[in-house]
Short mmCIF file of C-alpha atoms (C1' of nucleotides) in Angstrom, two decimals:
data_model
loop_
_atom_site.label_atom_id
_atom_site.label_comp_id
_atom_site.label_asym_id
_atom_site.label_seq_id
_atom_site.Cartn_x
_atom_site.Cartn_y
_atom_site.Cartn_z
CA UNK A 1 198.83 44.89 60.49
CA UNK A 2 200.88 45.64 63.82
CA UNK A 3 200.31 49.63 64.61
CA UNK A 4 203.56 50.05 67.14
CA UNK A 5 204.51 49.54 70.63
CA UNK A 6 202.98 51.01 73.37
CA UNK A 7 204.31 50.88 76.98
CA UNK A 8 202.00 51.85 80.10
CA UNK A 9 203.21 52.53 83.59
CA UNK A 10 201.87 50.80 86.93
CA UNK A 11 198.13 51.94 87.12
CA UNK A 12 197.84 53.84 83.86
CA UNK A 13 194.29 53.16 81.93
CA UNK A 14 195.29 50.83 78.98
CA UNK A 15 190.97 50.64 78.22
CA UNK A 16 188.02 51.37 79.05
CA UNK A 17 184.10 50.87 78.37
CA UNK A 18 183.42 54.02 76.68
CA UNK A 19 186.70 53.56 74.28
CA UNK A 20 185.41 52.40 70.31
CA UNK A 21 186.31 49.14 69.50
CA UNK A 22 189.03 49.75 67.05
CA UNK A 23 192.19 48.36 68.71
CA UNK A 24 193.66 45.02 70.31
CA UNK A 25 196.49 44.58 72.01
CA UNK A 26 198.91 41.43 72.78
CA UNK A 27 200.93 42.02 76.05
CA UNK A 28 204.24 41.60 75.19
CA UNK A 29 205.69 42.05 78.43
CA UNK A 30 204.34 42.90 82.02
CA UNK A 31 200.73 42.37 83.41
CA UNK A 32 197.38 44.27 83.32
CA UNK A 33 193.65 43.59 84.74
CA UNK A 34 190.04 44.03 83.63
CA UNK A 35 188.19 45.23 86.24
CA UNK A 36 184.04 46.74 86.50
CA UNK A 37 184.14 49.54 88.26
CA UNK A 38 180.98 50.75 90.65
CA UNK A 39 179.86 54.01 91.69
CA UNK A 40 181.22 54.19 94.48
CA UNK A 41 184.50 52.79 94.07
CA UNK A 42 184.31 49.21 94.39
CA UNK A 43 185.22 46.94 92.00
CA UNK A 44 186.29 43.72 90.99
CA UNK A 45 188.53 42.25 88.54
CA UNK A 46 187.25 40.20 86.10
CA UNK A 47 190.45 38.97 84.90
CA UNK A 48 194.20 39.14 85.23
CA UNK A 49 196.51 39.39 81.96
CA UNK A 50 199.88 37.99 81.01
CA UNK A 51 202.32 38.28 78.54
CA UNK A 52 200.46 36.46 75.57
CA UNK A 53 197.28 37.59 76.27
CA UNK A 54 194.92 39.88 74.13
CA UNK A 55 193.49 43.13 75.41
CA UNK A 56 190.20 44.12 74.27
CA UNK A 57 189.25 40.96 72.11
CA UNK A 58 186.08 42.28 72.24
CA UNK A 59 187.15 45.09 69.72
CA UNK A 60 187.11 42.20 67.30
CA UNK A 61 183.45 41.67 67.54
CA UNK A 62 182.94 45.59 67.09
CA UNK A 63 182.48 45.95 71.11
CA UNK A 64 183.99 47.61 73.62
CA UNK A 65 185.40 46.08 76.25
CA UNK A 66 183.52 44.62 78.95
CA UNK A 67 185.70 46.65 82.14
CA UNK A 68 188.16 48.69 82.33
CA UNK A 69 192.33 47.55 81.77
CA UNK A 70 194.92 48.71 83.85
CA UNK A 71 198.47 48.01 83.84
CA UNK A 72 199.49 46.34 86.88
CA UNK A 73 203.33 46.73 85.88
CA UNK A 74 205.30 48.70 83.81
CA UNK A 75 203.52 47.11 80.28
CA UNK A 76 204.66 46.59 76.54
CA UNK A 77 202.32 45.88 74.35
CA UNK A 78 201.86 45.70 70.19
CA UNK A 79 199.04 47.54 69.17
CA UNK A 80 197.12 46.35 66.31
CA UNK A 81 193.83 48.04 64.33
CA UNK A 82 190.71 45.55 64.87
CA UNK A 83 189.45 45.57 61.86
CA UNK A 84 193.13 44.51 59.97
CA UNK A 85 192.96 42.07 62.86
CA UNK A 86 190.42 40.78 62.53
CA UNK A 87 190.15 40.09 58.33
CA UNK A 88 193.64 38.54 58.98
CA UNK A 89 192.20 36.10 61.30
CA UNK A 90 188.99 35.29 60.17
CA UNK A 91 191.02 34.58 56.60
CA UNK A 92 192.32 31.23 57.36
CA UNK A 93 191.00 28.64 59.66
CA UNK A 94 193.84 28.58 62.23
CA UNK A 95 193.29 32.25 62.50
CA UNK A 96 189.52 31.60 63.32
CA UNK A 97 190.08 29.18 65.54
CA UNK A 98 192.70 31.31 68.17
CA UNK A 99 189.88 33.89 67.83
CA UNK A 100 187.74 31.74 69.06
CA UNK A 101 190.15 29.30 71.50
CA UNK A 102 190.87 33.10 73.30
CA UNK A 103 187.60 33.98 73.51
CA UNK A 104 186.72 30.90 74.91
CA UNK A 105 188.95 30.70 76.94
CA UNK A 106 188.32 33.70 78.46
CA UNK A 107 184.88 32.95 79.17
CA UNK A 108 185.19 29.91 80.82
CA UNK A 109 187.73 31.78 82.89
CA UNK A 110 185.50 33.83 83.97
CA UNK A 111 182.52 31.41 84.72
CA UNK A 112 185.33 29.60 87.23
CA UNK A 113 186.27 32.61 89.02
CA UNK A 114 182.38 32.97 89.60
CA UNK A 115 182.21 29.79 90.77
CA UNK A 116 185.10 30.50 93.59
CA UNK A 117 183.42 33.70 94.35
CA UNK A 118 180.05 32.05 94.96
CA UNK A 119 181.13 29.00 96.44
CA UNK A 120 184.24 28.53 98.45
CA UNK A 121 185.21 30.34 101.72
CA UNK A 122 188.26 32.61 101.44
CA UNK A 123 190.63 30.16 101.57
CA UNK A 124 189.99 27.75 98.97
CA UNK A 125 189.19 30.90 96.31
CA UNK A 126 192.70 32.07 97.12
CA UNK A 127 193.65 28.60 96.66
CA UNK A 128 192.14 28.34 93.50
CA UNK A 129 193.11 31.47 92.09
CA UNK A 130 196.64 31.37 92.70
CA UNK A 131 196.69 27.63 91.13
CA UNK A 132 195.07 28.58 87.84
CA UNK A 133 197.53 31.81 87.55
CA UNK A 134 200.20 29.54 87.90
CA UNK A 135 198.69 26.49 85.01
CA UNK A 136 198.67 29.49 83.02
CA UNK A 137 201.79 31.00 83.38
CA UNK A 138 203.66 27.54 83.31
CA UNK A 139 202.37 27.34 80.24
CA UNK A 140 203.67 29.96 78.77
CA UNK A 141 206.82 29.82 80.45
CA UNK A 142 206.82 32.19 83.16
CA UNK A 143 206.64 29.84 86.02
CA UNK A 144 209.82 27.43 87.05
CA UNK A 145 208.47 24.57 89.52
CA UNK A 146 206.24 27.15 90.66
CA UNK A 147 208.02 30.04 91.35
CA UNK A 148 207.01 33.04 89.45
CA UNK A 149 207.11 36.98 89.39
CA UNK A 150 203.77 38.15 90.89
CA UNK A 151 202.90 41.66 90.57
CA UNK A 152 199.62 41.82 92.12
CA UNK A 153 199.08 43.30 95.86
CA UNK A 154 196.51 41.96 98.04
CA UNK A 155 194.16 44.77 97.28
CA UNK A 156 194.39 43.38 93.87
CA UNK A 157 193.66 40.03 94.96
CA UNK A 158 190.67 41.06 97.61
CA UNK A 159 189.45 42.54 94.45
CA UNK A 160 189.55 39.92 92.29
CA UNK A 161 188.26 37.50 95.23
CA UNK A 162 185.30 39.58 96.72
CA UNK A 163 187.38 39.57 100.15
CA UNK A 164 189.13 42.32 101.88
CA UNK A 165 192.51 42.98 101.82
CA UNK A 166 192.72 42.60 105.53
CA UNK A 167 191.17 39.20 104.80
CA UNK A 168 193.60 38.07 102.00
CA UNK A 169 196.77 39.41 103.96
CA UNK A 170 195.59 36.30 106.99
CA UNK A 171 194.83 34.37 104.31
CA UNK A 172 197.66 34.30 102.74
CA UNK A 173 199.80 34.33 105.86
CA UNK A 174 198.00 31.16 106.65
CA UNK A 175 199.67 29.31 104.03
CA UNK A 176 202.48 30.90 104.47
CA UNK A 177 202.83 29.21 108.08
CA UNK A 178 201.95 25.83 106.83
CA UNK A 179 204.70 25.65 104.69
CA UNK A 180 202.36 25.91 101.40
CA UNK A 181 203.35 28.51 99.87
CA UNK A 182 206.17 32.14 100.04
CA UNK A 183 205.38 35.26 98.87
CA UNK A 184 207.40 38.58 99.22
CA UNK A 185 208.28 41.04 96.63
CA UNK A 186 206.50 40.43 93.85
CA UNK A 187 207.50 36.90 93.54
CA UNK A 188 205.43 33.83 94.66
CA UNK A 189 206.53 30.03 95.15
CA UNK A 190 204.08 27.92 95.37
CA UNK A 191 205.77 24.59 97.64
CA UNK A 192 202.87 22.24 98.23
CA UNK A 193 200.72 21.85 95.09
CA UNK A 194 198.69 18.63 96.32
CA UNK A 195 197.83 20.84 99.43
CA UNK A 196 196.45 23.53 98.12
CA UNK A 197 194.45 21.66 95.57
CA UNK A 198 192.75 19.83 98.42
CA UNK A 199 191.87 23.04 100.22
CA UNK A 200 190.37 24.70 96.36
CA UNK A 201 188.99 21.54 96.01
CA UNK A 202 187.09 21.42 99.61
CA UNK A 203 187.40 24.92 100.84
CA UNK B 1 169.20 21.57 59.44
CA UNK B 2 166.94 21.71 62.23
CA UNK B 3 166.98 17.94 63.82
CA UNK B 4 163.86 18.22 65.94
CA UNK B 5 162.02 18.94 68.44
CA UNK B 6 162.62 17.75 72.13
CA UNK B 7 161.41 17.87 75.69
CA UNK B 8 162.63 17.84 79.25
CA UNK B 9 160.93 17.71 82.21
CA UNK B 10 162.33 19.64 85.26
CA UNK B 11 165.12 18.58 86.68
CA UNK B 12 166.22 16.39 83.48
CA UNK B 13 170.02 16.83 82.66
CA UNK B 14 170.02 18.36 79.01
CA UNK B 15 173.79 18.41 78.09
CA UNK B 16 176.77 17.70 80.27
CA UNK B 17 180.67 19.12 80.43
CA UNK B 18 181.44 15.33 78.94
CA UNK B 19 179.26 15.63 76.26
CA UNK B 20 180.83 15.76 72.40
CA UNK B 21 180.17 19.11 71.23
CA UNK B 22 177.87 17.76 68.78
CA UNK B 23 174.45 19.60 69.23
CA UNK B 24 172.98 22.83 69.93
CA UNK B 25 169.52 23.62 71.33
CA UNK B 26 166.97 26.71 71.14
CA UNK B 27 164.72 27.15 73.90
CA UNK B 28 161.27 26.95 72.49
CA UNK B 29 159.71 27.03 75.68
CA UNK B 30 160.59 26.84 79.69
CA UNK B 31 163.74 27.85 81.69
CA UNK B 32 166.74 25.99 82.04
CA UNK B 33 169.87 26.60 83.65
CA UNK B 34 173.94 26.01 83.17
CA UNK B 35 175.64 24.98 86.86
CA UNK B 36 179.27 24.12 87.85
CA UNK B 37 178.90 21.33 90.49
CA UNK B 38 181.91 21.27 92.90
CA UNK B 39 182.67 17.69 93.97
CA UNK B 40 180.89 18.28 97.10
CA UNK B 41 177.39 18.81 95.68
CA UNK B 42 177.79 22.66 95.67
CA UNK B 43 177.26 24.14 92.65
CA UNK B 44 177.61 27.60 91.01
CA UNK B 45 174.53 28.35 88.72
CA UNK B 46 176.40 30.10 86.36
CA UNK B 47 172.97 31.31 84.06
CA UNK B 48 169.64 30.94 83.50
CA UNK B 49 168.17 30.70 80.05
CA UNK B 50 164.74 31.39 78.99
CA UNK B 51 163.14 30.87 75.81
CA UNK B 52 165.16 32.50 72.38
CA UNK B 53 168.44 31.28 74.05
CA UNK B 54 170.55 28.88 73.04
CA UNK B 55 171.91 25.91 74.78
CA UNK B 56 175.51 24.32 73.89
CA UNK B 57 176.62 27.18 72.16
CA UNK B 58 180.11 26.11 72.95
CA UNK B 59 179.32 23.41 70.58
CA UNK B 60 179.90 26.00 67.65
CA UNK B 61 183.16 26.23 68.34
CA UNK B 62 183.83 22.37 69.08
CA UNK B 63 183.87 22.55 72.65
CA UNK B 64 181.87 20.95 75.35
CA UNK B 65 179.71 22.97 77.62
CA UNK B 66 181.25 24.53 80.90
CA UNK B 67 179.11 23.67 83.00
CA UNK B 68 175.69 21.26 83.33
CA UNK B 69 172.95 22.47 81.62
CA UNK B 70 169.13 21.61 83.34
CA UNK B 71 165.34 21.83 82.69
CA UNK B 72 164.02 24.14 85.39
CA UNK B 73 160.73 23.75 84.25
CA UNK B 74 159.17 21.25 81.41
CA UNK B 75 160.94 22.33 78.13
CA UNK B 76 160.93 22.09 74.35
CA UNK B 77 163.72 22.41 72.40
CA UNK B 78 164.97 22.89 69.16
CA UNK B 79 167.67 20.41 68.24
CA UNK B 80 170.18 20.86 65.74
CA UNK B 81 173.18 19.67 64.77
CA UNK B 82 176.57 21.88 65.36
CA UNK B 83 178.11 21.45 62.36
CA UNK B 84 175.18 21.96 59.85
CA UNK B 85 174.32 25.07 62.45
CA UNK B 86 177.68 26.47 62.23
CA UNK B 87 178.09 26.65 58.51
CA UNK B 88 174.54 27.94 58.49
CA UNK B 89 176.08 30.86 60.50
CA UNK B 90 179.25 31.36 59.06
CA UNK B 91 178.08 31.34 55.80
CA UNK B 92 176.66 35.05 56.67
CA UNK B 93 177.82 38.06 57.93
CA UNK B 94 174.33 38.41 59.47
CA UNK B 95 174.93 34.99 60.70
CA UNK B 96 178.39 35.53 61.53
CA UNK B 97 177.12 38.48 63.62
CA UNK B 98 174.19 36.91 65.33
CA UNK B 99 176.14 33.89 66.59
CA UNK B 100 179.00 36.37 68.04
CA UNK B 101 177.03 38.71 69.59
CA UNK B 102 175.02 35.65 71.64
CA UNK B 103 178.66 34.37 73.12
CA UNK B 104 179.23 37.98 73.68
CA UNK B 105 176.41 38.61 75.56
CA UNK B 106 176.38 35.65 77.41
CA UNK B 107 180.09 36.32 78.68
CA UNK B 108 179.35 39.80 79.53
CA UNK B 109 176.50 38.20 81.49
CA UNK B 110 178.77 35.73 83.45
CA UNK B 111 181.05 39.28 84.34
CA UNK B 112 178.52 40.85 85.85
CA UNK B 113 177.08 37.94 88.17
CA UNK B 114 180.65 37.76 88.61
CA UNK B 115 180.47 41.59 89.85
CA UNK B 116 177.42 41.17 92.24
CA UNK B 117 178.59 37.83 93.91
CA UNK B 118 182.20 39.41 94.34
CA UNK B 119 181.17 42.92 95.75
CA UNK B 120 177.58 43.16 96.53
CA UNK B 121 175.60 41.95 99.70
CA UNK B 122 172.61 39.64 99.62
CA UNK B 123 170.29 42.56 99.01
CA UNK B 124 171.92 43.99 96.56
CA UNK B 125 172.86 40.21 94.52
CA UNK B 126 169.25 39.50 94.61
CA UNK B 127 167.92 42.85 93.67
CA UNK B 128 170.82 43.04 90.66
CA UNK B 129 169.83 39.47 89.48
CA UNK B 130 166.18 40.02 89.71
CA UNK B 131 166.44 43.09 87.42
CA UNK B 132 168.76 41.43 85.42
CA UNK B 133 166.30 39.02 84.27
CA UNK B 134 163.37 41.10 84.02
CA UNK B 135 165.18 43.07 81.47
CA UNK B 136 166.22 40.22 79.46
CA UNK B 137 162.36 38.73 79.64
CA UNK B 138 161.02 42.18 78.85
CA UNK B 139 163.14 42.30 75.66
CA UNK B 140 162.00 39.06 74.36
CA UNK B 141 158.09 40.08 75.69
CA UNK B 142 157.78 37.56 78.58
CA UNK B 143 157.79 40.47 81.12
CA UNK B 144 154.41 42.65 81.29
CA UNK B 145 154.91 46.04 83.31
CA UNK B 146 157.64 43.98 85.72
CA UNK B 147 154.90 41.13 86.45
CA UNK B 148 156.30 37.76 84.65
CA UNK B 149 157.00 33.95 85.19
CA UNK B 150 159.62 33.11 87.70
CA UNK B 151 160.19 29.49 87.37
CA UNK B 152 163.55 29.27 89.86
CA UNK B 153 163.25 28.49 93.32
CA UNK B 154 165.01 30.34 96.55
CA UNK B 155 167.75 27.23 96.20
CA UNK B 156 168.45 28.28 92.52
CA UNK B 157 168.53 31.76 93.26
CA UNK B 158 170.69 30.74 96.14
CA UNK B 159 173.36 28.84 94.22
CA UNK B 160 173.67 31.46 91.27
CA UNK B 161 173.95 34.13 94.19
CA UNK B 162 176.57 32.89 96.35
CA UNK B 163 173.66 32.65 99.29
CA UNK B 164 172.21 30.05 101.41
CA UNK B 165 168.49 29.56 100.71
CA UNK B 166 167.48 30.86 104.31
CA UNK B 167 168.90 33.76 103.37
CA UNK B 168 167.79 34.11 100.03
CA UNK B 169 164.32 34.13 101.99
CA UNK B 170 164.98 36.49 104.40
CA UNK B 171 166.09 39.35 101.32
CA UNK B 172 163.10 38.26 99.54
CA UNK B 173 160.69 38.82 102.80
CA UNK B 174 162.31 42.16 103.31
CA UNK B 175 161.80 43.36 99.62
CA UNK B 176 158.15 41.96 100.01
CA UNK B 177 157.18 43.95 103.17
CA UNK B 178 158.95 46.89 101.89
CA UNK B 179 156.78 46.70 98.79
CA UNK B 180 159.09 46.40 96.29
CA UNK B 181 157.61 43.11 94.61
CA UNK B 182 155.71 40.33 95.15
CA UNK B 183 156.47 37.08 94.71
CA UNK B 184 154.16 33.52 94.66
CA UNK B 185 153.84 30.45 92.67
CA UNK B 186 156.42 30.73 90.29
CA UNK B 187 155.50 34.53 89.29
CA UNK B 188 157.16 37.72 90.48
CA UNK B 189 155.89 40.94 90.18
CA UNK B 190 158.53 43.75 90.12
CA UNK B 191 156.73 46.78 91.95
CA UNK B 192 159.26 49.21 92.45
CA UNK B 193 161.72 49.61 89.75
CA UNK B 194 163.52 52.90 91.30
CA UNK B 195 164.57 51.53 94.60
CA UNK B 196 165.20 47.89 93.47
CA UNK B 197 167.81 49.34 91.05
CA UNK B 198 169.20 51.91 93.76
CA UNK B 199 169.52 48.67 96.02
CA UNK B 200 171.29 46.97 93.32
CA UNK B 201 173.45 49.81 92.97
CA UNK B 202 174.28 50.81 96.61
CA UNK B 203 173.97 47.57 98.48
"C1'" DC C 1 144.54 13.04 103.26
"C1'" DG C 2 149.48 11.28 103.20
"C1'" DT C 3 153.49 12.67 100.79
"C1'" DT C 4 156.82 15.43 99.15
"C1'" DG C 5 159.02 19.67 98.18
"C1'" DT C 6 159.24 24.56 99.16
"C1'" DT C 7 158.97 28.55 102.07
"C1'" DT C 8 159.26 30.74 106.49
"C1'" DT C 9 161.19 31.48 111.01
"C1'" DG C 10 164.27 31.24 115.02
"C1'" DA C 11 168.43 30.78 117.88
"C1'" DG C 12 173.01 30.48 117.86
"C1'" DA C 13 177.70 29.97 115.46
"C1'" DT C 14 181.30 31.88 112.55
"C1'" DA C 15 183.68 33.62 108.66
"C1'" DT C 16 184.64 37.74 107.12
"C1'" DG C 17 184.47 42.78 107.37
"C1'" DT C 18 185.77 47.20 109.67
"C1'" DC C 19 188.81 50.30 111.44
"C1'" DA C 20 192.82 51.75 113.16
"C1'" DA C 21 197.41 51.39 114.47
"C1'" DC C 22 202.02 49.92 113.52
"C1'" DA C 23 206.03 47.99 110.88
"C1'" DG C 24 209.02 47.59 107.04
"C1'" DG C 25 211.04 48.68 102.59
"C1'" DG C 26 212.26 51.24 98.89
"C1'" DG C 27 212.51 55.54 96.77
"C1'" DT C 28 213.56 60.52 96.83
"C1'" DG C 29 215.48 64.68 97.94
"C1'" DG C 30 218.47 67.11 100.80
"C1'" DC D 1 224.52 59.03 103.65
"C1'" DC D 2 220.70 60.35 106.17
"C1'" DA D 3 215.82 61.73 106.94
"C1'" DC D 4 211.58 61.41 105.35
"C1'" DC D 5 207.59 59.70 102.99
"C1'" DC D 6 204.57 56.71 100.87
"C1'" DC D 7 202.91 52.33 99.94
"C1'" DT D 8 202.12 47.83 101.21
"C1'" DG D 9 201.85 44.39 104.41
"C1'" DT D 10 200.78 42.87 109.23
"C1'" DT D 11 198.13 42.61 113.32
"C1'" DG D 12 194.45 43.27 116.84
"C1'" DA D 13 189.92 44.13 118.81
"C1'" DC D 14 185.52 44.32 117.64
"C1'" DA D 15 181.18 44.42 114.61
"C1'" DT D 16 178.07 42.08 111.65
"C1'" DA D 17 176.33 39.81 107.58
"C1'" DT D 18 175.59 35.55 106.49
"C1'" DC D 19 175.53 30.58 107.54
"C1'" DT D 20 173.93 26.44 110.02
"C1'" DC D 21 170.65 23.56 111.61
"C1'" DA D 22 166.29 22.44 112.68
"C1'" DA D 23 161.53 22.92 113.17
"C1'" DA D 24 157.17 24.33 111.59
"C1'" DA D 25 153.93 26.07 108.25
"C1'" DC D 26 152.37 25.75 103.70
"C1'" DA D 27 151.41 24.26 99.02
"C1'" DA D 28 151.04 21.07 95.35
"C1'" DC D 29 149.66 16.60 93.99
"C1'" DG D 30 148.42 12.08 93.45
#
DNA sequence: CGTTGTTTTGAGATATGTCAACAGGGGTGG
DNA sequence: CCACCCCTGTTGACATATCTCAAAACAACG
């Protein structure tokens, strides 16, 4: 069933709209984003990606994937042919179910980032983001009391938060100062967990 | 398999995040709508759903609804229960199919209102959302040359767009006197398809 | 005709955007 | 080892889209 290994570098196109459904991925190591593109060069991602996660489980359901996915670091994935895939999975009833626990799981995802979009200030949707990257990753075992490698620049974060850069940078600087969180090179520690739930909570 | 028939009146609660994923509905007739409520009375409105949809889809796959679903205007249902429903579906591949491509769709939905609350001003949000519709009503013939009904108020359209309902006004006033659409008593008549959709695009 | 909910409007407040400059760090090539 | 460059983060002054709050007009409805 498993096609290879594939590695991407820092920005290179892992997937796009226009690609045919016929592959998945599983990120073995590093992290990627979907993100919809507009004309003129906005966009926002939809979703951020870590090890364990699928790319383009939409190819499963013989469509293309919803934005395009980027590698956000240097990225190993296995490569896998949908349709193998997807007869493996849907032949036993564990397989069906992770099919359908990711895809959930990824919706409802979603539908909570559009919640923080539409209804908290800047604040509380950094808040909010940076608390359910971190459920996630402690969950897979990539975040220690947490601390945790994190790749994404505050472009990537205005992005994913409808905010400007500018915007995230004082944002984030913010927290910094009130002893919530530290941030520098790629790595983030979160140091006040009951805080910053209060302010994604009421922010 | 079918259970029955039911009815809610506006306003009625028709399935809740603490639910058991027990039932799924098809919208006979009316408008309802799925909302995350924050624990400050703001919500997210996350979809609407008009008649064809389903409600509880989640329920297929044995989990609770994301949000709170609600009559926007006096519905009727069909009622049926999950588990019959589901190996109903599965027992086909046109089954199969049909229920895949509806949690596909709605996802992809959810990405896109994701897209216009994260990088779009109010004109544009509104304009995106109204078109949005339209195109889904038109495919299920609810929609006559752009002129349908439009059940949701400037408050709903506020909380699925991220907008206060003053301002929700104000976009809707200036796409009136422009003579894009008009708007009264729970119809809307889309009058200018071109610039509404360059407005969604650009703004 | 009161009542109740929705739309419309205004004046003023503010969160966030814009733009531009500067700082620092880490790589690269000389 | 230095000089340079590029990318990202940081900061400031200023602009503005949107919010807030409140009042009034309007419409639907018993």
């Amino acid at each position: 069933m498993r096609r290879g290994i594939v590695q991407f570098r820092p920005h290179q196109t892992i997937m796009r709209p226009e690609d045919p459904p016929s592959i998945v991925y599983t990120i073995y190591e590093g992290w990627a984003y979907s993100g919809i593109v507009l004309g003129d060069g906005r966009r926002q991602i939809v979703s951020f990606m870590i090890p364990g996660d699928s790319i383009g489980l939409l190819s499963l359901y013989g469509k293309s994937p919803i934005g395009t996915v980027r590698a956000l670091t240097p990225t190993t994935l296995c490569m896998f042919d949908a349709n193998d895939m997807k007869s493996q999975l849907i032949a036993t009833d564990q397989g069906r179910e992770a099919l359908e626990r990711a895809t959930i799981a990824c919706a409802t995802e979603i539908a909570h980032r559009l919640t923080d979009v539409g209804q908290r200030r800047a604040s509380g949707r950094v808040a909010a983001l940076l608390l359910a990257l971190e459920a996630r990753l402690r969950k897979r075992g990539y975040s220690e009391r947490g601390a945790f490698e994190f790749p994404p620049n505050q472009e990537h974060l205005a992005d994913a938060l409808g905010l400007t850069p500018a915007h995230v940078n004082r944002t984030l600087m913010q927290f910094r100062k009130l002893g919530l969180l530290e941030h520098s090179k790629g790595r983030m520690h979160i140091l006040d967990f009951s805080q910053l739930q209060r302010i994604a909570r009421e922010d």
